Coordinates of C-alpha atoms in Angstrom, one line a residue:
Chain D
M1230 CA -81.5 6.4 46.2
E1231 CA -78.3 7.9 45.9
K1232 CA -77.8 10.8 48.2
K1233 CA -76.8 14.2 46.9
L1234 CA -74.5 17.0 48.0
I1235 CA -75.1 20.9 48.3
G1236 CA -72.3 23.2 47.7
I1237 CA -72.2 26.8 48.6
D1238 CA -70.0 29.4 47.5
L1239 CA -70.2 32.6 49.6
G1240 CA -68.8 35.7 48.2
G1241 CA -68.9 39.4 48.8
T1242 CA -71.3 40.0 45.9
T1243 CA -73.2 36.8 45.3
I1244 CA -73.9 33.5 47.2
K1245 CA -73.8 30.6 44.7
F1246 CA -75.6 27.4 45.4
A1247 CA -75.5 23.9 43.4
I1248 CA -77.0 20.5 44.3
L1249 CA -74.7 17.8 42.9
T1250 CA -74.5 14.1 42.8
L1251 CA -71.9 12.2 44.9
S1252 CA -69.6 11.9 41.7
G1253 CA -69.8 16.0 41.2
E1254 CA -72.3 16.5 38.4
I1255 CA -74.1 19.9 38.9
Q1256 CA -78.1 19.0 39.0
Q1257 CA -79.1 22.3 40.0
K1258 CA -77.5 25.7 40.1
W1259 CA -78.7 29.1 41.4
S1260 CA -77.5 32.2 43.3
I1261 CA -78.8 35.1 45.4
K1262 CA -77.3 38.4 46.2
T1263 CA -75.2 38.8 49.4
N1264 CA -76.8 41.4 51.6
I1265 CA -74.1 42.5 53.9
L1266 CA -76.1 45.1 55.7
D1267 CA -76.5 45.0 59.4
E1268 CA -73.0 43.5 59.9
G1269 CA -73.7 40.6 57.6
S1270 CA -76.6 39.1 59.9
H1271 CA -78.8 38.5 56.9
I1272 CA -76.5 36.0 55.2
V1273 CA -77.0 33.0 57.0
P1274 CA -80.7 33.3 57.4
D1275 CA -81.0 34.1 53.6
I1276 CA -78.9 31.1 52.7
I1277 CA -81.2 28.9 54.8
T1278 CA -84.3 30.5 53.4
S1279 CA -83.1 30.0 49.7
L1280 CA -82.1 26.4 50.4
K1281 CA -85.6 25.7 51.8
H1282 CA -87.2 27.4 49.1
H1283 CA -85.2 25.2 46.4
L1284 CA -85.6 22.0 48.3
K1285 CA -89.5 22.5 48.4
L1286 CA -89.2 23.6 44.4
Y1287 CA -87.4 20.3 43.6
E1288 CA -89.5 18.3 46.2
M1289 CA -86.6 17.0 48.0
Q1290 CA -86.0 16.4 51.7
P1291 CA -83.2 17.1 54.1
N1292 CA -82.4 13.3 54.3
Q1293 CA -81.8 13.0 50.8
F1294 CA -78.6 15.1 51.2
S1295 CA -75.3 13.6 52.6
G1296 CA -74.2 17.0 53.5
I1297 CA -73.9 20.8 52.8
G1298 CA -70.1 22.1 52.2
M1299 CA -69.4 25.8 51.9
G1300 CA -66.5 27.8 51.0
S1301 CA -66.1 31.2 52.7
P1302 CA -64.0 34.5 52.9
G1303 CA -62.4 35.3 56.2
T1304 CA -60.7 33.2 59.0
V1305 CA -62.7 29.8 59.1
D1306 CA -62.6 27.4 62.3
L1307 CA -63.1 24.0 60.6
Q1308 CA -63.8 22.1 63.7
K1309 CA -66.4 24.7 65.1
G1310 CA -67.6 25.6 61.9
T1311 CA -67.3 29.5 62.5
V1312 CA -66.0 32.4 60.5
I1313 CA -64.4 35.7 61.5
G1314 CA -62.9 38.7 59.7
A1315 CA -64.8 38.3 56.5
Y1316 CA -64.4 42.0 55.8
N1317 CA -66.1 41.8 52.5
L1318 CA -69.2 40.3 54.2
N1319 CA -69.2 42.8 57.0
W1320 CA -68.4 39.9 59.2
K1321 CA -66.2 41.3 62.1
K1322 CA -67.6 39.3 64.7
L1323 CA -67.6 35.4 65.2
Q1324 CA -70.2 33.7 63.1
P1325 CA -71.8 30.2 64.2
V1326 CA -72.6 29.3 60.7
K1327 CA -72.5 25.6 61.1
D1328 CA -74.8 25.7 63.9
M1329 CA -77.3 28.1 62.4
I1330 CA -77.4 26.1 59.0
E1331 CA -77.6 22.7 60.7
S1332 CA -80.3 23.6 63.2
G1333 CA -82.1 25.5 60.1
L1334 CA -81.9 22.9 57.7
G1335 CA -81.3 19.3 59.6
I1336 CA -78.4 18.7 57.1
P1337 CA -74.9 18.1 58.2
F1338 CA -72.6 21.1 57.6
I1339 CA -68.9 21.4 56.7
I1340 CA -66.9 24.6 55.8
D1341 CA -63.5 25.5 54.7
N1342 CA -62.1 28.9 53.3
D1343 CA -63.0 29.8 49.6
A1344 CA -59.5 29.6 48.2
N1345 CA -59.4 25.7 49.6
A1346 CA -62.8 25.1 48.4
A1347 CA -61.9 26.7 44.6
A1348 CA -58.7 24.2 44.8
L1349 CA -60.8 21.0 45.8
G1350 CA -63.2 21.8 42.9
E1351 CA -60.6 22.1 40.2
R1352 CA -58.8 19.1 41.8
W1353 CA -62.1 16.9 41.6
K1354 CA -63.5 18.0 38.4
G1355 CA -61.1 20.2 36.8
A1356 CA -57.6 20.9 35.7
G1357 CA -56.4 18.6 38.6
E1358 CA -57.8 15.4 37.3
N1359 CA -58.8 14.1 40.6
D1360 CA -55.0 13.9 41.6
D1361 CA -53.8 13.5 45.1
E1362 CA -51.1 16.3 44.7
V1363 CA -52.6 19.6 43.3
V1364 CA -51.9 23.3 44.3
F1365 CA -54.3 25.8 42.9
I1366 CA -53.5 29.5 42.6
T1367 CA -56.3 32.0 42.0
L1368 CA -55.3 35.4 40.6
G1369 CA -58.0 37.9 41.6
T1370 CA -58.2 41.2 43.4
G1371 CA -55.8 39.2 45.6
V1372 CA -53.8 36.0 45.1
G1373 CA -54.8 33.2 47.0
G1374 CA -54.5 29.3 46.8
G1375 CA -55.0 26.1 48.3
I1376 CA -52.8 22.9 48.5
I1377 CA -53.9 19.3 48.3
S1378 CA -51.1 16.9 49.2
N1379 CA -51.6 13.0 49.9
G1380 CA -55.3 13.8 48.8
K1381 CA -55.8 16.1 51.7
L1382 CA -56.1 20.0 51.9
V1383 CA -53.1 21.2 53.8
H1384 CA -54.2 23.6 56.5
G1385 CA -51.0 23.9 58.6
V1386 CA -51.7 25.5 61.9
Q1387 CA -54.1 27.8 60.5
A1388 CA -53.0 29.8 57.5
A1389 CA -51.5 27.6 54.9
G1390 CA -51.8 28.3 51.3
E1391 CA -50.9 31.9 51.5
I1392 CA -49.5 31.8 48.0
G1393 CA -50.1 35.4 47.5
H1394 CA -47.8 36.1 50.2
L1395 CA -45.0 34.1 49.0
N1396 CA -42.0 36.7 49.0
V1397 CA -40.9 37.1 45.1
E1398 CA -39.0 40.4 45.6
P1399 CA -37.3 41.0 49.2
E1400 CA -37.2 44.7 48.6
G1401 CA -40.3 45.0 46.3
Y1402 CA -43.9 46.7 46.7
L1403 CA -45.4 47.0 50.0
C1404 CA -48.2 44.6 50.4
T1405 CA -51.3 45.2 52.5
C1406 CA -50.0 42.6 54.8
G1407 CA -47.0 44.8 55.8
N1408 CA -44.4 43.0 54.1
H1409 CA -42.5 43.8 51.1
G1410 CA -42.4 42.0 47.7
C1411 CA -45.3 39.6 48.1
L1412 CA -46.5 37.8 45.0
E1413 CA -49.7 39.5 45.4
T1414 CA -48.3 43.1 45.0
Y1415 CA -47.3 42.0 41.2
A1416 CA -49.6 39.3 40.1
S1417 CA -53.1 40.4 41.4
A1418 CA -55.4 42.3 39.1
T1419 CA -54.4 45.5 40.9
G1420 CA -50.7 44.4 41.3
I1421 CA -50.5 44.1 37.5
V1422 CA -51.9 47.7 37.0
R1423 CA -49.2 48.9 39.6
V1424 CA -46.6 47.1 37.6
A1425 CA -47.9 48.8 34.4
R1426 CA -47.9 52.3 35.9
D1427 CA -44.3 51.8 37.4
L1428 CA -42.9 50.6 34.2
A1429 CA -44.8 53.2 32.2
E1430 CA -43.0 56.1 34.0
E1431 CA -39.4 54.7 32.7
Y1432 CA -40.8 53.9 29.3
A1433 CA -40.1 55.9 26.3
G1434 CA -41.3 54.6 23.1
P1435 CA -44.7 54.3 21.6
A1436 CA -47.4 52.3 23.2
E1437 CA -51.0 52.2 23.5
L1438 CA -50.8 51.5 27.1
K1439 CA -48.7 54.2 27.8
R1440 CA -50.9 56.6 26.1
L1441 CA -54.1 55.2 28.1
L1442 CA -51.9 55.8 31.2
D1443 CA -50.9 59.2 30.2
D1444 CA -54.4 60.0 29.3
G1445 CA -55.6 59.1 33.0
Q1446 CA -57.9 56.4 31.7
D1447 CA -58.9 53.6 33.9
I1448 CA -57.0 50.4 33.0
S1449 CA -57.6 46.9 34.1
A1450 CA -55.2 43.8 34.2
K1451 CA -57.6 42.7 31.2
T1452 CA -56.6 45.9 29.3
I1453 CA -53.0 45.3 29.9
F1454 CA -53.1 41.5 28.6
D1455 CA -55.3 42.3 25.7
L1456 CA -52.7 44.9 24.4
A1457 CA -49.8 42.7 25.3
K1458 CA -51.4 40.1 23.0
E1459 CA -51.3 43.0 20.3
D1460 CA -47.7 43.3 21.0
D1461 CA -48.0 46.6 22.9
Q1462 CA -44.3 46.9 23.7
L1463 CA -45.2 48.2 27.2
A1464 CA -47.9 45.9 27.8
V1465 CA -45.5 43.1 26.8
M1466 CA -42.9 44.3 29.6
V1467 CA -45.5 44.1 32.1
A1468 CA -46.8 40.8 31.3
N1469 CA -43.3 39.6 31.3
Q1470 CA -42.5 41.0 34.6
V1471 CA -45.6 39.6 36.1
C1472 CA -45.5 36.1 34.7
N1473 CA -41.7 36.1 35.7
Y1474 CA -42.7 36.5 39.4
L1475 CA -45.6 34.1 38.9
G1476 CA -43.2 31.3 37.5
L1477 CA -40.6 31.8 40.3
A1478 CA -43.4 31.2 42.8
C1479 CA -44.5 28.2 40.9
A1480 CA -41.1 26.8 40.7
N1481 CA -40.7 27.3 44.7
I1482 CA -44.0 25.7 45.1
G1483 CA -43.0 22.7 42.8
N1484 CA -39.5 22.5 44.6
L1485 CA -41.1 22.1 48.0
L1486 CA -44.2 20.1 47.0
N1487 CA -43.8 18.5 43.8
P1488 CA -47.2 18.3 42.7
S1489 CA -48.6 16.7 39.8
F1490 CA -50.6 20.0 38.4
I1491 CA -50.4 23.7 39.6
V1492 CA -53.7 25.0 38.5
I1493 CA -53.9 28.8 37.6
G1494 CA -57.3 30.3 37.9
G1495 CA -59.2 33.5 39.2
G1496 CA -60.2 36.5 36.9
V1497 CA -56.5 37.2 35.8
S1498 CA -56.1 33.6 34.4
A1499 CA -58.7 34.5 31.6
A1500 CA -55.4 35.8 29.8
G1501 CA -55.2 32.1 28.9
K1502 CA -52.6 30.4 26.9
F1503 CA -50.4 33.8 26.5
L1504 CA -50.2 34.1 30.4
L1505 CA -49.6 30.3 30.8
D1506 CA -46.8 30.1 28.3
R1507 CA -45.1 33.0 30.0
V1508 CA -45.4 31.5 33.4
N1509 CA -44.2 28.1 32.1
T1510 CA -41.0 29.8 30.7
S1511 CA -39.9 31.3 34.2
F1512 CA -41.3 28.2 35.9
L1513 CA -38.7 26.1 33.9
K1514 CA -36.1 28.4 34.5
Y1515 CA -36.5 28.3 38.4
A1516 CA -37.7 24.6 39.1
F1517 CA -35.5 21.9 40.1
P1518 CA -34.8 19.5 37.2
T1519 CA -37.0 16.5 38.6
V1520 CA -39.8 19.1 39.2
R1521 CA -39.7 20.6 35.7
T1522 CA -40.4 17.3 34.3
T1523 CA -42.9 15.9 36.6
T1524 CA -45.0 19.2 37.7
K1525 CA -47.2 20.4 35.3
L1526 CA -48.8 24.1 35.0
K1527 CA -52.3 24.2 33.8
L1528 CA -55.2 26.7 33.7
A1529 CA -58.2 26.3 35.5
Q1530 CA -61.0 24.7 33.8
L1531 CA -64.3 25.2 35.9
G1532 CA -64.4 29.1 36.3
N1533 CA -67.2 30.2 38.6
D1534 CA -68.1 26.7 39.3
A1535 CA -65.2 25.6 41.0
G1536 CA -66.3 27.1 44.3
V1537 CA -69.8 25.2 44.5
I1538 CA -68.1 22.0 43.2
G1539 CA -65.3 22.0 45.8
A1540 CA -67.7 23.2 48.6
A1541 CA -70.0 20.1 47.7
S1542 CA -66.7 17.8 47.9
L1543 CA -66.1 19.0 51.3
A1544 CA -69.4 17.4 52.3
L1545 CA -68.2 14.1 51.0
M1546 CA -65.9 14.1 53.9
I1547 CA -68.8 14.4 56.5
K1548 CA -69.0 11.0 58.5
Chain L
M146 CA -44.6 -9.2 74.4
E147 CA -44.4 -5.9 72.8
K148 CA -42.7 -5.9 69.4
K149 CA -39.7 -3.8 68.3
L150 CA -38.6 -1.6 65.5
I151 CA -35.2 -1.5 63.5
G152 CA -34.2 1.7 61.9
I153 CA -31.3 1.9 59.7
D154 CA -29.6 5.2 58.4
L155 CA -27.5 4.4 55.4
G156 CA -24.9 7.0 54.6
G157 CA -21.8 7.1 52.3
T158 CA -19.6 6.8 55.2
T159 CA -21.2 4.7 57.9
I160 CA -24.5 2.6 58.2
K161 CA -26.1 3.4 61.6
F162 CA -28.5 0.8 63.0
A163 CA -30.7 0.8 66.1
I164 CA -33.4 -1.2 67.7
L165 CA -36.3 0.8 69.2
T166 CA -39.5 0.1 70.9
L167 CA -42.6 1.0 69.3
S168 CA -42.7 4.4 71.3
G169 CA -39.3 5.3 69.7
E170 CA -36.9 4.6 72.8
I171 CA -33.6 3.4 71.4
Q172 CA -32.7 -0.1 73.0
Q173 CA -29.6 -1.1 70.9
K174 CA -27.5 1.1 68.6
W175 CA -24.4 0.2 66.6
S176 CA -22.8 1.1 63.2
I177 CA -20.7 -0.4 60.3
K178 CA -18.5 1.3 57.6
T179 CA -20.0 1.7 54.3
N180 CA -18.3 -0.4 51.8
I181 CA -18.8 1.4 48.6
L182 CA -16.4 -0.9 46.5
D183 CA -17.6 -3.1 43.4
E184 CA -20.5 -0.7 42.5
G185 CA -21.7 -0.6 46.1
S186 CA -22.6 -4.5 45.8
H187 CA -21.5 -5.3 49.1
I188 CA -23.9 -2.7 51.1
V189 CA -27.0 -4.7 51.4
P190 CA -25.4 -8.0 52.2
D191 CA -23.3 -6.2 55.0
I192 CA -26.6 -4.8 56.4
I193 CA -28.2 -8.2 56.3
T194 CA -24.9 -9.9 58.1
S195 CA -24.8 -7.1 60.6
L196 CA -28.4 -7.3 61.5
K197 CA -28.4 -11.3 61.7
H198 CA -25.2 -11.0 64.0
H199 CA -26.7 -8.5 66.5
L200 CA -30.0 -10.3 66.7
K201 CA -28.2 -13.5 67.5
L202 CA -26.2 -11.4 70.0
Y203 CA -29.2 -9.9 71.8
E204 CA -31.0 -13.5 71.3
M205 CA -33.8 -12.1 69.1
Q206 CA -36.0 -13.6 66.5
P207 CA -37.3 -11.9 63.3
N208 CA -41.1 -12.3 64.6
Q209 CA -40.2 -10.2 67.6
F210 CA -40.0 -7.1 65.1
S211 CA -42.8 -5.3 63.4
G212 CA -40.5 -4.0 60.9
I213 CA -37.3 -2.7 59.5
G214 CA -37.2 0.9 58.3
M215 CA -34.4 2.7 56.3
G216 CA -33.4 6.1 55.2
S217 CA -31.3 6.2 51.9
P218 CA -29.7 8.6 49.7
G219 CA -30.6 8.7 46.1
T220 CA -33.8 8.2 44.4
V221 CA -36.0 5.9 46.4
D222 CA -39.1 4.1 45.0
L223 CA -41.2 3.8 47.9
Q224 CA -43.6 1.1 46.5
K225 CA -41.0 -1.2 45.1
G226 CA -38.5 -0.6 47.8
T227 CA -35.5 0.0 45.2
V228 CA -33.1 2.9 45.2
I229 CA -31.0 4.3 42.0
G230 CA -28.6 6.9 41.6
A231 CA -27.2 7.2 45.1
Y232 CA -23.7 8.4 43.9
N233 CA -22.0 8.4 47.4
L234 CA -22.8 4.8 47.9
N235 CA -21.6 4.1 44.1
W236 CA -25.1 2.9 43.6
K237 CA -25.7 3.8 39.7
K238 CA -28.0 0.7 38.8
L239 CA -31.2 -0.1 40.5
Q240 CA -30.9 -1.7 43.7
P241 CA -33.7 -4.2 45.0
V242 CA -33.0 -3.3 48.6
K243 CA -36.6 -4.2 50.0
D244 CA -36.6 -7.7 48.1
M245 CA -32.8 -8.4 49.5
I246 CA -33.4 -7.5 52.8
E247 CA -36.9 -9.2 53.3
S248 CA -35.8 -12.5 51.9
G249 CA -32.3 -12.4 54.0
L250 CA -34.2 -11.6 57.3
G251 CA -37.9 -12.1 57.0
I252 CA -38.7 -9.1 58.4
P253 CA -41.0 -6.6 56.8
F254 CA -39.0 -3.6 55.1
I255 CA -39.9 -0.2 54.1
I256 CA -37.8 2.6 52.8
D257 CA -37.7 6.4 52.1
N258 CA -35.0 8.7 51.5
D259 CA -32.7 9.9 54.0
A260 CA -33.8 13.7 54.4
N261 CA -37.4 12.4 54.8
A262 CA -36.5 9.8 57.6
A263 CA -34.5 12.4 59.5
A264 CA -37.7 14.7 59.3
L265 CA -39.7 12.0 60.7
G266 CA -37.3 11.4 63.4
E267 CA -37.3 15.0 64.7
R268 CA -40.6 15.0 64.3
W269 CA -41.6 12.1 66.5
K270 CA -38.7 12.2 69.2
G271 CA -37.1 15.8 68.6
A272 CA -38.1 19.3 68.1
G273 CA -41.0 18.5 66.1
E274 CA -42.9 17.5 69.5
N275 CA -44.6 14.7 67.5
D276 CA -46.9 17.3 65.8
D277 CA -48.7 16.7 62.4
E278 CA -47.4 19.7 60.8
V279 CA -43.6 19.9 60.8
V280 CA -40.8 20.9 58.2
F281 CA -37.3 19.7 58.5
I282 CA -34.3 21.4 56.9
T283 CA -30.9 20.0 56.9
L284 CA -27.9 22.1 56.4
G285 CA -24.8 19.9 55.5
T286 CA -22.7 19.4 52.4
G287 CA -26.1 20.2 50.7
V288 CA -29.2 21.5 51.8
G289 CA -32.1 19.0 52.2
G290 CA -35.3 18.6 53.9
G291 CA -38.4 16.7 54.6
I292 CA -42.2 18.0 55.0
I293 CA -44.7 16.3 57.2
S294 CA -48.4 17.6 56.7
N295 CA -51.6 16.1 58.1
G296 CA -49.3 13.6 59.9
K297 CA -47.7 12.2 56.6
L298 CA -44.7 12.8 54.6
V299 CA -45.2 15.0 51.4
H300 CA -43.7 13.2 48.6
G301 CA -45.5 14.9 45.8
V302 CA -45.0 13.0 42.4
Q303 CA -41.5 12.2 43.3
A304 CA -39.2 14.8 44.6
A305 CA -41.2 17.1 47.2
G306 CA -39.0 18.7 49.9
E307 CA -36.1 20.0 47.4
I308 CA -35.7 22.9 50.0
G309 CA -32.0 23.3 49.1
H310 CA -33.5 24.3 45.6
L311 CA -35.8 26.9 46.6
N312 CA -34.7 29.9 44.7
V313 CA -33.6 32.8 46.9
E314 CA -31.8 34.9 44.5
P315 CA -33.0 34.7 40.8
E316 CA -29.7 35.8 39.4
G317 CA -27.6 34.3 42.1
Y318 CA -24.9 31.5 42.3
L319 CA -24.8 28.7 39.8
C320 CA -26.0 25.3 41.5
T321 CA -25.0 21.9 40.7
C322 CA -28.7 21.5 39.8
G323 CA -27.9 24.0 36.6
N324 CA -30.1 26.6 38.2
H325 CA -28.9 30.1 39.8
G326 CA -29.8 31.2 43.1
C327 CA -30.7 27.9 44.9
L328 CA -30.7 28.0 48.8
E329 CA -28.1 25.5 48.9
T330 CA -25.8 27.7 46.9
Y331 CA -25.6 30.0 49.9
A332 CA -26.7 27.9 53.0
S333 CA -24.9 24.5 52.5
A334 CA -21.3 24.2 54.1
T335 CA -19.8 24.7 50.9
G336 CA -22.2 27.7 50.1
I337 CA -21.4 29.4 53.1
V338 CA -17.7 29.3 52.3
R339 CA -18.5 30.5 48.8
V340 CA -20.2 33.5 50.4
A341 CA -17.3 34.2 52.3
R342 CA -15.0 34.2 49.5
D343 CA -17.1 36.5 47.7
L344 CA -17.7 39.1 50.2
A345 CA -13.9 38.9 51.2
E346 CA -13.0 40.1 47.9
E347 CA -14.8 43.4 48.4
Y348 CA -14.0 43.8 52.0
A349 CA -11.2 46.0 53.2
G350 CA -11.5 46.5 56.9
P351 CA -9.3 44.1 59.3
A352 CA -10.9 40.7 59.9
E353 CA -9.4 37.5 61.0
L354 CA -11.7 35.5 58.3
K355 CA -10.2 38.0 55.6
R356 CA -6.6 37.1 56.8
L357 CA -7.2 33.4 56.7
L358 CA -8.8 33.3 53.3
D359 CA -6.0 35.9 51.9
D360 CA -3.4 33.3 53.3
G361 CA -4.9 30.6 51.5
Q362 CA -5.9 28.6 54.5
D363 CA -8.6 26.0 54.5
I364 CA -11.7 27.5 56.1
S365 CA -15.3 25.7 56.9
A366 CA -18.6 26.9 57.6
K367 CA -17.8 26.2 61.4
T368 CA -14.7 28.5 61.3
I369 CA -17.0 31.1 59.6
F370 CA -19.6 31.0 62.4
D371 CA -17.1 30.5 65.2
L372 CA -15.4 33.9 64.2
A373 CA -18.6 35.5 63.7
K374 CA -19.6 34.9 67.2
E375 CA -16.3 36.5 68.1
D376 CA -17.6 39.6 66.4
D377 CA -15.1 39.2 63.3
Q378 CA -16.6 42.0 61.1
L379 CA -16.6 39.9 57.7
A380 CA -17.7 36.6 59.3
V381 CA -20.7 38.6 60.6
M382 CA -21.4 39.8 57.3
V383 CA -21.2 36.3 55.8
A384 CA -23.5 35.1 58.6
N385 CA -26.1 37.6 58.1
Q386 CA -26.2 37.0 54.2
V387 CA -26.6 33.2 54.8
C388 CA -29.2 33.6 57.6
N389 CA -31.1 36.1 55.6
Y390 CA -31.5 33.8 52.9
L391 CA -32.4 30.8 55.3
G392 CA -34.9 33.1 56.8
L393 CA -36.6 33.9 53.5
A394 CA -36.8 30.4 52.5
C395 CA -38.3 29.6 56.0
A396 CA -40.7 32.4 55.5
N397 CA -41.7 31.1 52.1
I398 CA -42.2 27.3 53.5
G399 CA -44.2 28.9 56.5
N400 CA -46.4 31.1 53.9
L401 CA -47.2 28.1 51.9
L402 CA -47.5 25.3 54.7
N403 CA -47.7 27.3 58.0
P404 CA -46.1 24.1 59.9
S405 CA -46.1 24.3 63.6
F406 CA -42.2 24.0 63.6
I407 CA -39.7 24.5 61.1
V408 CA -36.8 22.3 62.6
I409 CA -33.1 23.2 61.5
G410 CA -30.6 20.4 61.4
G411 CA -27.6 19.2 60.0
G412 CA -23.7 19.9 60.4
V413 CA -24.0 23.8 59.9
S414 CA -26.8 23.9 62.8
A415 CA -24.2 23.4 65.1
A416 CA -23.7 27.1 65.1
G417 CA -26.9 27.0 67.5
K418 CA -28.7 29.7 68.7
F419 CA -26.4 32.3 67.1
L420 CA -27.6 31.0 63.6
L421 CA -31.3 30.3 64.8
D422 CA -31.9 34.0 66.0
R423 CA -30.3 35.3 62.9
V424 CA -32.6 33.3 60.7
N425 CA -35.6 34.1 62.9
T426 CA -35.2 37.6 62.3
S427 CA -35.4 37.3 58.6
F428 CA -38.1 34.7 59.0
L429 CA -40.2 37.4 60.8
K430 CA -39.3 40.1 58.2
Y431 CA -40.8 38.0 55.2
A432 CA -43.4 35.8 56.8
F433 CA -47.3 36.5 56.7
P434 CA -48.6 38.0 59.9
T435 CA -50.3 34.8 61.0
V436 CA -47.5 32.7 59.8
R437 CA -45.3 34.8 62.1
T438 CA -47.2 34.1 65.2
T439 CA -48.0 30.3 64.7
T440 CA -44.8 28.9 62.9
K441 CA -42.0 28.4 65.1
L442 CA -38.3 27.8 64.0
K443 CA -36.4 25.5 66.1
L444 CA -33.0 23.8 66.1
A445 CA -32.9 20.1 65.7
Q446 CA -32.4 17.9 68.9
L447 CA -31.5 14.5 67.8
G448 CA -28.2 14.8 66.0
N449 CA -27.1 11.7 64.3
D450 CA -29.9 9.8 65.9
A451 CA -32.6 11.7 63.9
G452 CA -31.9 9.1 60.9
V453 CA -32.5 5.7 62.7
I454 CA -35.1 6.9 64.9
G455 CA -37.2 8.3 61.7
A456 CA -36.5 5.3 59.6
A457 CA -37.7 3.1 62.5
S458 CA -41.0 5.2 62.6
L459 CA -41.3 4.2 58.8
A460 CA -41.7 0.7 60.0
L461 CA -44.6 1.7 62.3
M462 CA -46.5 2.3 58.8
I463 CA -46.3 -1.3 57.7
K464 CA -49.6 -3.0 57.9

């Protein structure tokens, strides 16, 4: 019988699981809450318990799986299968994830960081059309990404794919990384709100976004893009500035790597075609002519499933 | 007996040849002038004649070689082994280089573009320390480059490694590619002179560089860096601006790919440590913290030999 894959998407709020066929079809899917108490020490045991429970439920044995793949936040050691510095999991100390899961379940285990796993997912079964040259950008609380070239993830020495820290404005906003003008300071969910507050200060005309901000209401990236779609002038200005930086970053990614697809995902990408069209305009302005005609920008297609699908595809690489 | 490799570096002025061992030691080296007359139709026949002549001279047979690798300007079709649009060779029409050389010599042939070949050379036997993650930037008449990740050249769809067209100043100088603010417009040999002319217009104090420019003398990037090393204030301003853009580009390359080494070569890199130190200062300012400590900037080490050595290493990939 054909073996199956297990994909795990480990996040600060939930842990998502899926059982997939070798060709990437999801057969079962479930999730549990992430218990980050006690320095996150319950997380891996909870994963093992949940997997054991579901294997029993589906009447499946460990030898029916060719492997388990996981995407994790923090700094992942690919060879050793450990994670450190995943602050949203309370994992400050080194976590021997691979050793614990392999000894707990008897199934080979492989791990990579969450953005890389999502990139693999979109590449395999989503907007990446299973191409060998795909870059994935995720616009969420932060901006992250993953790069696939020659069919393989690019890790560099350690931290390749820091797309959120591409510099798009040398004397720009201060970033949490200590630098100024990182893409993330403009194009993450919080960055977009920051741009809105900044532009609102100088903005004089009538605009609902201006009213909401002056009123001290909580606004989100979604509020801003929704208003921009309704032609709120301030919101349009914000969207244009954010998308201009995103397009510049995409152009530089294209000029360097000339991938078939740059796939834009994450919560902010819910702004859809409105966002994509604007990013594309700026991309076309800054991209090298050959890149302009060969690299295509697309919206992500898998939503929340990208993580588990990509994580499962990691398990395909287990020999 | 161990087989040998042949490397060819095809340029608009000379064609360089070398015979190397499989471990990359140059055993023989020669060059001929490039005859670009008659739409460059003499080039490939000249290469074949020169190789036949030298093989006879060294009493070697085609079966003693595992392959011939070549770096070429223009747009190279890796699979078909053809070149088109190499304007410094007068090659406007498609050139079936691989077919001609293989049938002329009976030795397997492989071709890539010249910047990629030089990148492979520096990676294999030069500053790249044979690492799997190396980016090469060449600062010459233009700015080019090659990217090696997971031990392989990154080609993307067609035009990866267009480092000269990374955008470093969105509303900057007009580039030959039609865009504004490409790295090449500031950091190529001609770009550096352009920066000098621009800054000289606003510069009021005493400076030898200012005097030379006002005097209508021909200055080069070398003149500028030589004067900067002697503390000519205008020349220092030019060097600082150029190196700031180069450092920004290196930082963004690092943030995306986190290579072990970014190797800077080409004619302009003759400015040596003076250039490297300034580029490094700007790199450290813009690079993500992890990248700052893991990606190292270095000067190229092979000079003119990078091309033939890298071309020969292409032949190692012939199955």
